[in-house]
C-alpha positions as a Python dict, from the first residue, in 0.01 Angstrom:
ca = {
    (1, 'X'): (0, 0, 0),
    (2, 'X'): (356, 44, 115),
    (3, 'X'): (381, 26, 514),
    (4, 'X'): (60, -117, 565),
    (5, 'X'): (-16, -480, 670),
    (6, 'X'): (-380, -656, 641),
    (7, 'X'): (-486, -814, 935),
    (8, 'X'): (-565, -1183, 913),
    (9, 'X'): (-805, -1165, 1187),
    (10, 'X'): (-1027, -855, 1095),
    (11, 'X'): (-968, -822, 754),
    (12, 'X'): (-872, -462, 842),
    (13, 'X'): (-566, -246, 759),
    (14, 'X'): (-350, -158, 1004),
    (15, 'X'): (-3, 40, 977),
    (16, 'X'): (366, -209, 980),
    (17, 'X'): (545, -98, 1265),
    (18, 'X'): (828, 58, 996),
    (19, 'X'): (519, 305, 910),
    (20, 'X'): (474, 367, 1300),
    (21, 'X'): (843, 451, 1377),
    (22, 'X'): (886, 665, 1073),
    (23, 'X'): (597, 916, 1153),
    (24, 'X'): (686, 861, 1516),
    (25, 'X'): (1002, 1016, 1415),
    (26, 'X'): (881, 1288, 1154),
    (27, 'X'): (641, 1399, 1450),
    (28, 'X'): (967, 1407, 1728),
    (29, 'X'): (759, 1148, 1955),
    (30, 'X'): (957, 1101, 2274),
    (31, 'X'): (1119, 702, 2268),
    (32, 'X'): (900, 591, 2519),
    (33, 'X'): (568, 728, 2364),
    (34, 'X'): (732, 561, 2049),
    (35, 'X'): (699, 202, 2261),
    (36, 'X'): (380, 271, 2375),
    (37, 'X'): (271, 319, 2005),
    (38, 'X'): (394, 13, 1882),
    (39, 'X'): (250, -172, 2109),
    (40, 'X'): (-104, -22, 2083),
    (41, 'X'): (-39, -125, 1756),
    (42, 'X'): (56, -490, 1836),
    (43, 'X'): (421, -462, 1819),
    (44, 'X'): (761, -519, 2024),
    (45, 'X'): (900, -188, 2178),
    (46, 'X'): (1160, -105, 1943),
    (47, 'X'): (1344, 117, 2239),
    (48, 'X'): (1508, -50, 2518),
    (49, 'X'): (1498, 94, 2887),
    (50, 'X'): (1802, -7, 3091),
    (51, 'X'): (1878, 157, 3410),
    (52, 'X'): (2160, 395, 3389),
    (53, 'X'): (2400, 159, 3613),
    (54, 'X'): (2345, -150, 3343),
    (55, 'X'): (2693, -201, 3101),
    (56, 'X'): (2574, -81, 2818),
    (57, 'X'): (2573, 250, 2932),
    (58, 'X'): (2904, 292, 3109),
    (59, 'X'): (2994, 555, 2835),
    (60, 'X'): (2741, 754, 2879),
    (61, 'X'): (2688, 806, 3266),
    (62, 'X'): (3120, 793, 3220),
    (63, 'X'): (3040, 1143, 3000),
    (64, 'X'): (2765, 1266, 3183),
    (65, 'X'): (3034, 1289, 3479),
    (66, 'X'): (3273, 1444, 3290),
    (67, 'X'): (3039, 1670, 3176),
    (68, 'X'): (2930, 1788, 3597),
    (69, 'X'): (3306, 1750, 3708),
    (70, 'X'): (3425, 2011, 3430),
    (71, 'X'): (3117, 2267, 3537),
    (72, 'X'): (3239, 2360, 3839),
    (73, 'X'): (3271, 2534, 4024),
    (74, 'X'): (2955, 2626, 3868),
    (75, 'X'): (2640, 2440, 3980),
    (76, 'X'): (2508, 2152, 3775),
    (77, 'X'): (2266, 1842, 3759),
    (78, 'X'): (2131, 1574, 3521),
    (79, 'X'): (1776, 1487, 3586),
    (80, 'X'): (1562, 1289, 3473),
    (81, 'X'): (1206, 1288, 3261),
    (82, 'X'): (1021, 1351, 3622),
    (83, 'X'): (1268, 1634, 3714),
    (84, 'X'): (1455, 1382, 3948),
    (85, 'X'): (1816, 1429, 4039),
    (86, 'X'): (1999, 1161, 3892),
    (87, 'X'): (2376, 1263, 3945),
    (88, 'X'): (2539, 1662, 4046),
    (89, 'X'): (2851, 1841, 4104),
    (90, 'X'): (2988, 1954, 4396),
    (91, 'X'): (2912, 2278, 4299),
    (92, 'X'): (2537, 2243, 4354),
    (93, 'X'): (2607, 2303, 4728),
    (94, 'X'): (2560, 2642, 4702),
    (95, 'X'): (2188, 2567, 4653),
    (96, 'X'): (2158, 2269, 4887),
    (97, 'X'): (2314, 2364, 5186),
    (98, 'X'): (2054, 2555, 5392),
    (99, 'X'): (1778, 2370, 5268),
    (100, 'X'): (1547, 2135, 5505),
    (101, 'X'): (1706, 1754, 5489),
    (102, 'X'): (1398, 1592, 5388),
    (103, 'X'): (1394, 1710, 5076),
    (104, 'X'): (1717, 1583, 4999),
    (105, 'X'): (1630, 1213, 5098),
    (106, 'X'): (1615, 1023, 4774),
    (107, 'X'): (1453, 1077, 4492),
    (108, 'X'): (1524, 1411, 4489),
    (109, 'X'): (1273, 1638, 4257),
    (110, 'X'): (1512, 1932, 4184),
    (111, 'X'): (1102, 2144, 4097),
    (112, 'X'): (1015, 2042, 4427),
    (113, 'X'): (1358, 2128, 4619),
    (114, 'X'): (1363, 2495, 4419),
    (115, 'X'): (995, 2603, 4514),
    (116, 'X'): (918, 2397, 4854),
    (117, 'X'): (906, 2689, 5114),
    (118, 'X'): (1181, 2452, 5328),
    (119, 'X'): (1389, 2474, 5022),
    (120, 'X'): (1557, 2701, 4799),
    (121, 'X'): (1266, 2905, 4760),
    (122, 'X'): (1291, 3185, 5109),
    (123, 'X'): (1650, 3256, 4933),
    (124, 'X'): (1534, 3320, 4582),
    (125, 'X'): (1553, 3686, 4513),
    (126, 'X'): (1307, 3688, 4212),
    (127, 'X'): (1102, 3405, 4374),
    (128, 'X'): (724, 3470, 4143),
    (129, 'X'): (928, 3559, 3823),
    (130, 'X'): (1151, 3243, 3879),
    (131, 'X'): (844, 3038, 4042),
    (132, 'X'): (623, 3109, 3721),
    (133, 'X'): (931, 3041, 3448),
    (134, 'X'): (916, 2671, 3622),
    (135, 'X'): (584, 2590, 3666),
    (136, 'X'): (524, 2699, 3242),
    (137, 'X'): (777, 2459, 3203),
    (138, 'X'): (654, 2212, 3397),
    (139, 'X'): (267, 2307, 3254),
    (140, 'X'): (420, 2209, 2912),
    (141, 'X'): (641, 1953, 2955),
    (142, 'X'): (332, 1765, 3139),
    (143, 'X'): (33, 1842, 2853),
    (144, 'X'): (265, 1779, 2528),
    (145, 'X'): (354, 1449, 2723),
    (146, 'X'): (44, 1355, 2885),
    (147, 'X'): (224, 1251, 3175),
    (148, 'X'): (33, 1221, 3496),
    (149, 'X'): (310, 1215, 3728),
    (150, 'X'): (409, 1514, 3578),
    (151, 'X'): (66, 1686, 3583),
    (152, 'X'): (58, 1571, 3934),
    (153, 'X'): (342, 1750, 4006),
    (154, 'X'): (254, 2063, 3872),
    (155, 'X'): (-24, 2060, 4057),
    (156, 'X'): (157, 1994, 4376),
    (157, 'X'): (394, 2325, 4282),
    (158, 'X'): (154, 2546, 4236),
    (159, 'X'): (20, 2531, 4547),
    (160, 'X'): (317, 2669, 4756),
    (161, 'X'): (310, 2980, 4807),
    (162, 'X'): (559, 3223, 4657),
    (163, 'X'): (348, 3472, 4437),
    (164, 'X'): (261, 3512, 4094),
    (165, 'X'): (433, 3686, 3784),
    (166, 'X'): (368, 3674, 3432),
    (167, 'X'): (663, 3536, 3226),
    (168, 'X'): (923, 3846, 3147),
    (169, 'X'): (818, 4038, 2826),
    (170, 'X'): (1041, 3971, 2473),
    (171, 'X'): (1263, 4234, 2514),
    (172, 'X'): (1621, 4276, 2598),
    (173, 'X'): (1675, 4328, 3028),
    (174, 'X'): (1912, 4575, 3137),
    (175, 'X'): (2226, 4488, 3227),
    (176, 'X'): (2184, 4613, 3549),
    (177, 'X'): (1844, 4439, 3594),
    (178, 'X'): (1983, 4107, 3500),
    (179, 'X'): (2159, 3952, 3122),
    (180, 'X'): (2104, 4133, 2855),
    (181, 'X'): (1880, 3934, 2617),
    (182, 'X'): (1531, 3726, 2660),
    (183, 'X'): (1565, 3475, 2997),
    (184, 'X'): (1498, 3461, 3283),
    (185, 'X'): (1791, 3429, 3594),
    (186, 'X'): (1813, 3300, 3895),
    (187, 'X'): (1908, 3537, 4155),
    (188, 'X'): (1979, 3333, 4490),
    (189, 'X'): (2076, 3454, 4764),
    (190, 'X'): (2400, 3300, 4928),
    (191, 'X'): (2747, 3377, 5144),
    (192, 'X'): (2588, 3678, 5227),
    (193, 'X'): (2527, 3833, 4857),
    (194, 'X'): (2314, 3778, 4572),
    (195, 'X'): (2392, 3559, 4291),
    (196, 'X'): (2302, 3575, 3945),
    (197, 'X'): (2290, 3267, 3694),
    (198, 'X'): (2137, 3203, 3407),
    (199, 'X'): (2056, 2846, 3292),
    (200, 'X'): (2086, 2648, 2953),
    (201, 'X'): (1976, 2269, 3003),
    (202, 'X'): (2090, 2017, 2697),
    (203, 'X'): (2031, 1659, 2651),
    (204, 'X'): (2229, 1367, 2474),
    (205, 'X'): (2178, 1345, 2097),
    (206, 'X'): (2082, 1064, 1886),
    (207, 'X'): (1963, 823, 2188),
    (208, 'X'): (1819, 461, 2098),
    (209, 'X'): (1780, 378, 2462),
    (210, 'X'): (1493, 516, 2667),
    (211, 'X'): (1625, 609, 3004),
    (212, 'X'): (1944, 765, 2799),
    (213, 'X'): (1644, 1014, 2606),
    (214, 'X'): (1483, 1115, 2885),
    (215, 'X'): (1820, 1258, 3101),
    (216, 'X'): (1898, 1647, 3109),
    (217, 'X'): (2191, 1831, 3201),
    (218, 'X'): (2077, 2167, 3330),
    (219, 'X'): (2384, 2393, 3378),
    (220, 'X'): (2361, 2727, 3569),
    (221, 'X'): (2629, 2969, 3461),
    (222, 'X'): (2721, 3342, 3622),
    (223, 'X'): (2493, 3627, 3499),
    (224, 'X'): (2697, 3917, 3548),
    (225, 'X'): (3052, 3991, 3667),
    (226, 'X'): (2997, 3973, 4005),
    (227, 'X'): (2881, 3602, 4061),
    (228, 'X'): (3196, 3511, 3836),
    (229, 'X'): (3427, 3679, 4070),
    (230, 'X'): (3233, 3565, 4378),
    (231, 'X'): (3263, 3173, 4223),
    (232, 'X'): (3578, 3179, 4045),
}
């Protein structure tokens, strides 16, 4: 049977590592679950994992910068699979700069630096509603990976304080409430106002190198009028 090899040893079937990779892809299996799959199978990783400073990918931390530098002044970061900072724009002062050192000291879990009490979190206007958007990120990100740093995480999170709200209904807010449509801002609390952004986080497309798949840009952009004119 196509994609299927005969082991010498058993006697038993087993699937080629073509047959692995193609339902690895039908099923959208992150790269590095992808590795671990071939080799639970008895295969090479077919992924590398370079760090981000190797040659080969000059282009793409070259892009990724170009990407931060033509943000601002908006705030923006690229993080990694565990939520840790891996490069930002000068922009993402406006959240760092009244927040306790220590949480700053590399590596820097942006989670961990938006919900610690000694971080962002005492400036956070809609601290539950923005608190609980996170952690059901975080919740789901950490089961559909299986990923016990990330579990461990979560756990850690939930148990600052900061309140508890459901996630927003699906319906549109009120312009006055927030952006008109179904998200969730941030409203933060800075230079003596409140601040409104709403954030879209994208990733690179097409990756063949692990460390390259697992990198995020998450981009916060002005809710409402106000924060433009207060930024711009």
């Amino acid at each position: 049977m196509t994609g299927i090899r005969t082991s010498e040893v058993t006697g038993r079937s087993r699937p080629t590592s073509d047959m692995i990779l193609r339902l690895a892809e039908h099923l959208d299996v992150p790269l590095r679950d992808r590795n671990a799959l071939l080799l639970a199978g008895g295969y090479a990783p077919a992924y590398p994992e370079r760090g981000l400073a190797a040659p080969e990918l000059q282009a793409v931390q070259e892009a990724l910068q170009k990407v931060l530098k033509g943000h601002e002044p908006y705030p923006a970061v690229v993080v990694n699979r565990w939520w840790e900072l891996v490069d930002a724009n000068a922009g993402i002062a406006l959240f760092t700069r009244q927040v306790k050192p220590e949480l700053l000291e590399p590596p820097v879990n942006v989670l961990r630096l938006s919900l610690h009490p000694d971080g962002m979190a005492p400036r956070i206007a809609n601290l539950p509603e923005w608190r609980a958007h996170l952690l059901a990120r975080l919740r789901h990100q950490a089961e559909a990976t299986g990923d016990p740093r990330l579990a461990g995480l979560h756990d850690e999170l939930t148990a600052y304080p900061g309140g508890q709200a459901e996630p927003p209904p699906a319906r549109a807010l009120s312009i006055s409430g927030s952006i008109p449509g179904v998200v969730v801002p941030l409203r933060y609390r800075a230079n003596g106002r409140e601040l409104s952004f709403l954030s879209i986080t994208a990733v690179i497309g097409t990756p063949m190198d692990v460390t390259v798949s697992e990198l995020a840009i998450e981009s916060f952009y002005p809710a409402d009028p106000p924060t433009a004119a207060a930024l711009g």
